[in-house]
Short mmCIF file of C-alpha atoms in Angstrom, two decimals:
data_model
loop_
_atom_site.label_atom_id
_atom_site.label_comp_id
_atom_site.label_asym_id
_atom_site.label_seq_id
_atom_site.Cartn_x
_atom_site.Cartn_y
_atom_site.Cartn_z
CA MET A 1 118.74 90.19 85.22
CA ILE A 2 120.51 88.21 87.94
CA PRO A 3 121.22 84.58 86.98
CA GLU A 4 118.98 82.19 88.94
CA ASP A 5 121.87 80.19 90.41
CA ILE A 6 123.37 83.38 91.85
CA ILE A 7 120.04 84.48 93.37
CA GLN A 8 119.63 81.07 94.99
CA SER A 9 123.20 81.07 96.33
CA PHE A 10 122.39 84.32 98.20
CA ASP A 11 119.27 82.95 99.96
CA GLY A 12 116.80 83.97 97.27
CA SER A 13 113.66 81.88 97.06
CA LEU A 14 111.27 81.25 94.18
CA LYS A 15 107.70 81.96 95.27
CA ASN A 16 104.38 81.37 93.55
CA TYR A 17 101.92 84.26 93.45
CA SER A 18 98.31 84.17 92.30
CA LYS A 19 96.68 86.71 90.01
CA ASP A 20 95.67 90.03 91.64
CA ARG A 21 97.90 89.54 94.66
CA PRO A 22 99.77 92.65 95.81
CA LEU A 23 103.49 92.15 96.42
CA PHE A 24 103.89 95.43 98.25
CA HIS A 25 101.91 98.62 98.76
CA GLU A 26 102.82 102.25 98.27
CA GLY A 27 104.26 103.57 101.53
CA GLU A 28 105.68 100.26 102.81
CA LEU A 29 109.38 99.92 103.57
CA ALA A 30 111.39 98.13 100.90
CA ASP A 31 112.80 94.87 102.28
CA PHE A 32 113.15 92.61 99.21
CA TYR A 33 114.52 92.39 95.67
CA TYR A 34 112.01 90.92 93.19
CA GLN A 35 112.78 89.22 89.86
CA ILE A 36 110.12 87.59 87.69
CA LYS A 37 110.75 84.06 86.42
CA THR A 38 107.27 83.66 84.87
CA GLY A 39 104.24 85.93 84.80
CA ARG A 40 103.64 89.69 84.83
CA VAL A 41 103.50 92.48 87.41
CA LYS A 42 102.16 96.04 87.29
CA MET A 43 103.39 98.92 89.45
CA PHE A 44 100.91 101.75 89.93
CA ASN A 45 99.64 104.61 92.05
CA LEU A 46 96.01 105.27 92.87
CA THR A 47 94.62 108.78 92.62
CA GLU A 48 92.17 110.15 95.20
CA ASP A 49 89.27 109.24 92.91
CA GLY A 50 90.51 105.64 92.52
CA LYS A 51 92.08 105.96 89.07
CA GLU A 52 95.28 104.02 88.44
CA PHE A 53 98.40 105.68 87.10
CA VAL A 54 100.70 102.87 85.98
CA GLN A 55 104.41 103.31 86.59
CA GLY A 56 105.35 100.21 84.62
CA PHE A 57 104.60 96.68 83.46
CA PHE A 58 107.15 93.95 84.13
CA LYS A 59 107.48 90.48 82.59
CA ALA A 60 109.62 87.34 82.87
CA GLY A 61 113.27 88.28 83.28
CA ASP A 62 112.50 91.74 84.68
CA SER A 63 113.17 93.00 88.18
CA PHE A 64 111.29 95.83 89.85
CA GLY A 65 111.19 97.96 92.99
CA GLU A 66 114.95 98.38 93.37
CA PRO A 67 115.31 102.16 93.87
CA PRO A 68 113.78 102.12 97.37
CA LEU A 69 116.24 99.37 98.34
CA PHE A 70 119.17 101.59 97.39
CA GLY A 71 117.68 104.72 98.93
CA ALA A 72 116.32 103.06 102.09
CA PHE A 73 112.95 104.69 101.57
CA LYS A 74 109.37 103.54 101.17
CA TYR A 75 107.88 102.15 97.98
CA PRO A 76 106.49 105.00 95.84
CA ALA A 77 103.94 102.66 94.19
CA THR A 78 102.02 99.40 94.65
CA ALA A 79 103.06 96.21 92.82
CA MET A 80 100.27 93.83 91.73
CA VAL A 81 100.59 90.40 90.11
CA LEU A 82 98.66 90.40 86.80
CA GLU A 83 98.70 86.64 86.20
CA ALA A 84 99.88 83.58 88.12
CA SER A 85 103.61 84.18 88.52
CA LYS A 86 106.82 82.71 89.87
CA ILE A 87 108.98 85.42 91.36
CA TYR A 88 112.38 85.29 93.00
CA VAL A 89 112.43 87.12 96.32
CA LEU A 90 115.76 88.08 97.85
CA PRO A 91 116.12 89.81 101.23
CA LYS A 92 117.60 93.30 101.06
CA ALA A 93 120.76 92.42 103.03
CA SER A 94 121.43 89.44 100.75
CA PHE A 95 120.83 91.62 97.67
CA PHE A 96 123.54 94.05 98.79
CA LYS A 97 125.97 91.20 99.55
CA LEU A 98 125.33 89.86 96.05
CA LEU A 99 126.01 93.26 94.48
CA LYS A 100 129.27 93.67 96.42
CA LYS A 101 130.46 90.26 95.27
CA HIS A 102 129.34 90.81 91.63
CA PRO A 103 130.23 94.36 90.50
CA ASP A 104 129.19 93.54 86.92
CA ILE A 105 125.62 92.92 88.13
CA HIS A 106 125.76 96.11 90.19
CA LEU A 107 126.72 98.07 87.06
CA LYS A 108 123.74 96.56 85.18
CA PHE A 109 121.43 97.84 87.94
CA THR A 110 122.95 101.30 87.76
CA LYS A 111 122.25 101.38 84.01
CA LEU A 112 118.73 100.00 84.48
CA ILE A 113 117.84 102.57 87.13
CA CYS A 114 119.19 105.37 84.92
CA LYS A 115 116.99 104.18 82.02
CA ARG A 116 113.97 104.16 84.31
CA MET A 117 114.76 107.67 85.55
CA ILE A 118 114.94 108.96 81.96
CA TYR A 119 111.59 107.31 81.19
CA LYS A 120 109.98 108.87 84.30
CA ALA A 121 111.31 112.31 83.36
CA LYS A 122 109.89 111.95 79.82
CA ILE A 123 106.48 110.82 81.05
CA ILE A 124 106.21 113.57 83.68
CA ARG A 125 106.94 116.17 81.01
CA GLU A 126 104.46 114.58 78.60
CA VAL A 127 101.63 114.32 81.13
CA SER A 128 102.07 117.89 82.28
CA ILE A 129 102.33 119.84 79.03
CA TYR A 130 101.72 117.88 75.82
CA PRO A 131 98.58 116.82 73.92
CA PRO A 132 97.53 113.13 73.78
CA GLU A 133 99.09 112.37 70.38
CA HIS A 134 102.48 113.63 71.53
CA ARG A 135 102.26 111.62 74.78
CA ILE A 136 101.51 108.42 72.89
CA LEU A 137 104.31 108.99 70.35
CA THR A 138 106.81 109.64 73.14
CA LEU A 139 105.78 106.40 74.86
CA LEU A 140 106.07 104.45 71.59
CA HIS A 141 109.47 105.99 70.77
CA HIS A 142 110.67 105.06 74.25
CA LEU A 143 109.48 101.46 73.86
CA LYS A 144 111.06 101.15 70.41
CA GLY A 145 114.31 102.61 71.75
CA ASN A 146 114.42 99.84 74.35
CA SER A 147 113.63 97.10 71.82
CA LYS A 148 116.31 94.98 70.24
CA THR A 149 115.25 95.70 66.67
CA ASP A 150 115.96 98.56 64.30
CA SER A 151 113.20 97.66 61.87
CA SER A 152 109.47 97.36 62.49
CA PHE A 153 108.27 97.23 66.07
CA GLU A 154 105.16 95.59 67.51
CA VAL A 155 103.69 97.56 70.40
CA PRO A 156 103.36 95.14 73.33
CA LEU A 157 100.59 97.15 75.00
CA THR A 158 96.82 97.28 74.87
CA ARG A 159 94.98 100.59 74.53
CA GLN A 160 94.07 100.24 78.22
CA GLN A 161 97.74 99.86 79.15
CA ILE A 162 98.71 102.86 77.01
CA SER A 163 96.05 104.91 78.80
CA GLU A 164 97.34 103.78 82.20
CA LEU A 165 100.93 104.64 81.28
CA THR A 166 100.09 108.08 79.91
CA GLY A 167 97.45 109.15 82.42
CA MET A 168 94.70 109.40 79.80
CA ARG A 169 91.29 107.79 79.41
CA VAL A 170 91.02 104.85 77.01
CA GLU A 171 88.63 106.84 74.82
CA THR A 172 91.22 109.61 74.51
CA VAL A 173 93.89 107.08 73.53
CA ILE A 174 91.62 105.60 70.86
CA ARG A 175 90.85 109.04 69.36
CA ALA A 176 94.52 110.08 69.48
CA ILE A 177 95.69 106.88 67.79
CA LYS A 178 93.11 107.37 65.03
CA LYS A 179 94.48 110.89 64.47
CA LEU A 180 98.02 109.55 64.24
#
């Protein structure tokens, strides 16, 4: 999202993170901008019974956790490293200086956050009122809409990941996909 040379010129540092290491926890104050150079990260909430509800999966080139920086509020989810990763970390104050100096990058973040808000609104509606098949199709349509191809589309998720993103059990996802 932000070119590496620009991140580094604003005091960003590239850090190595091991698998299963949390980057931040739900309820902590947001103090850093994160951008993945290599690896993968998952953002999720835990229910009272210990079940994960995944907010999103992020890969190389993606950033995550920005809304709390803009709103000066606490993280609404936990971020966990899924595999050994290299992640740029930029202090909040430096992130805002960067955005002021680069309005084109700021506009990209505005668009990105709007896309994420639309996705969250779709998923909340799906989880609350629609059957499993509809939830899965909505997720797949959303993913295809964000892909760079108009033809066939390979789903980059496992059945487990689909279940985590839709709030369903893996068995339910398997049955629903068979019906589709």
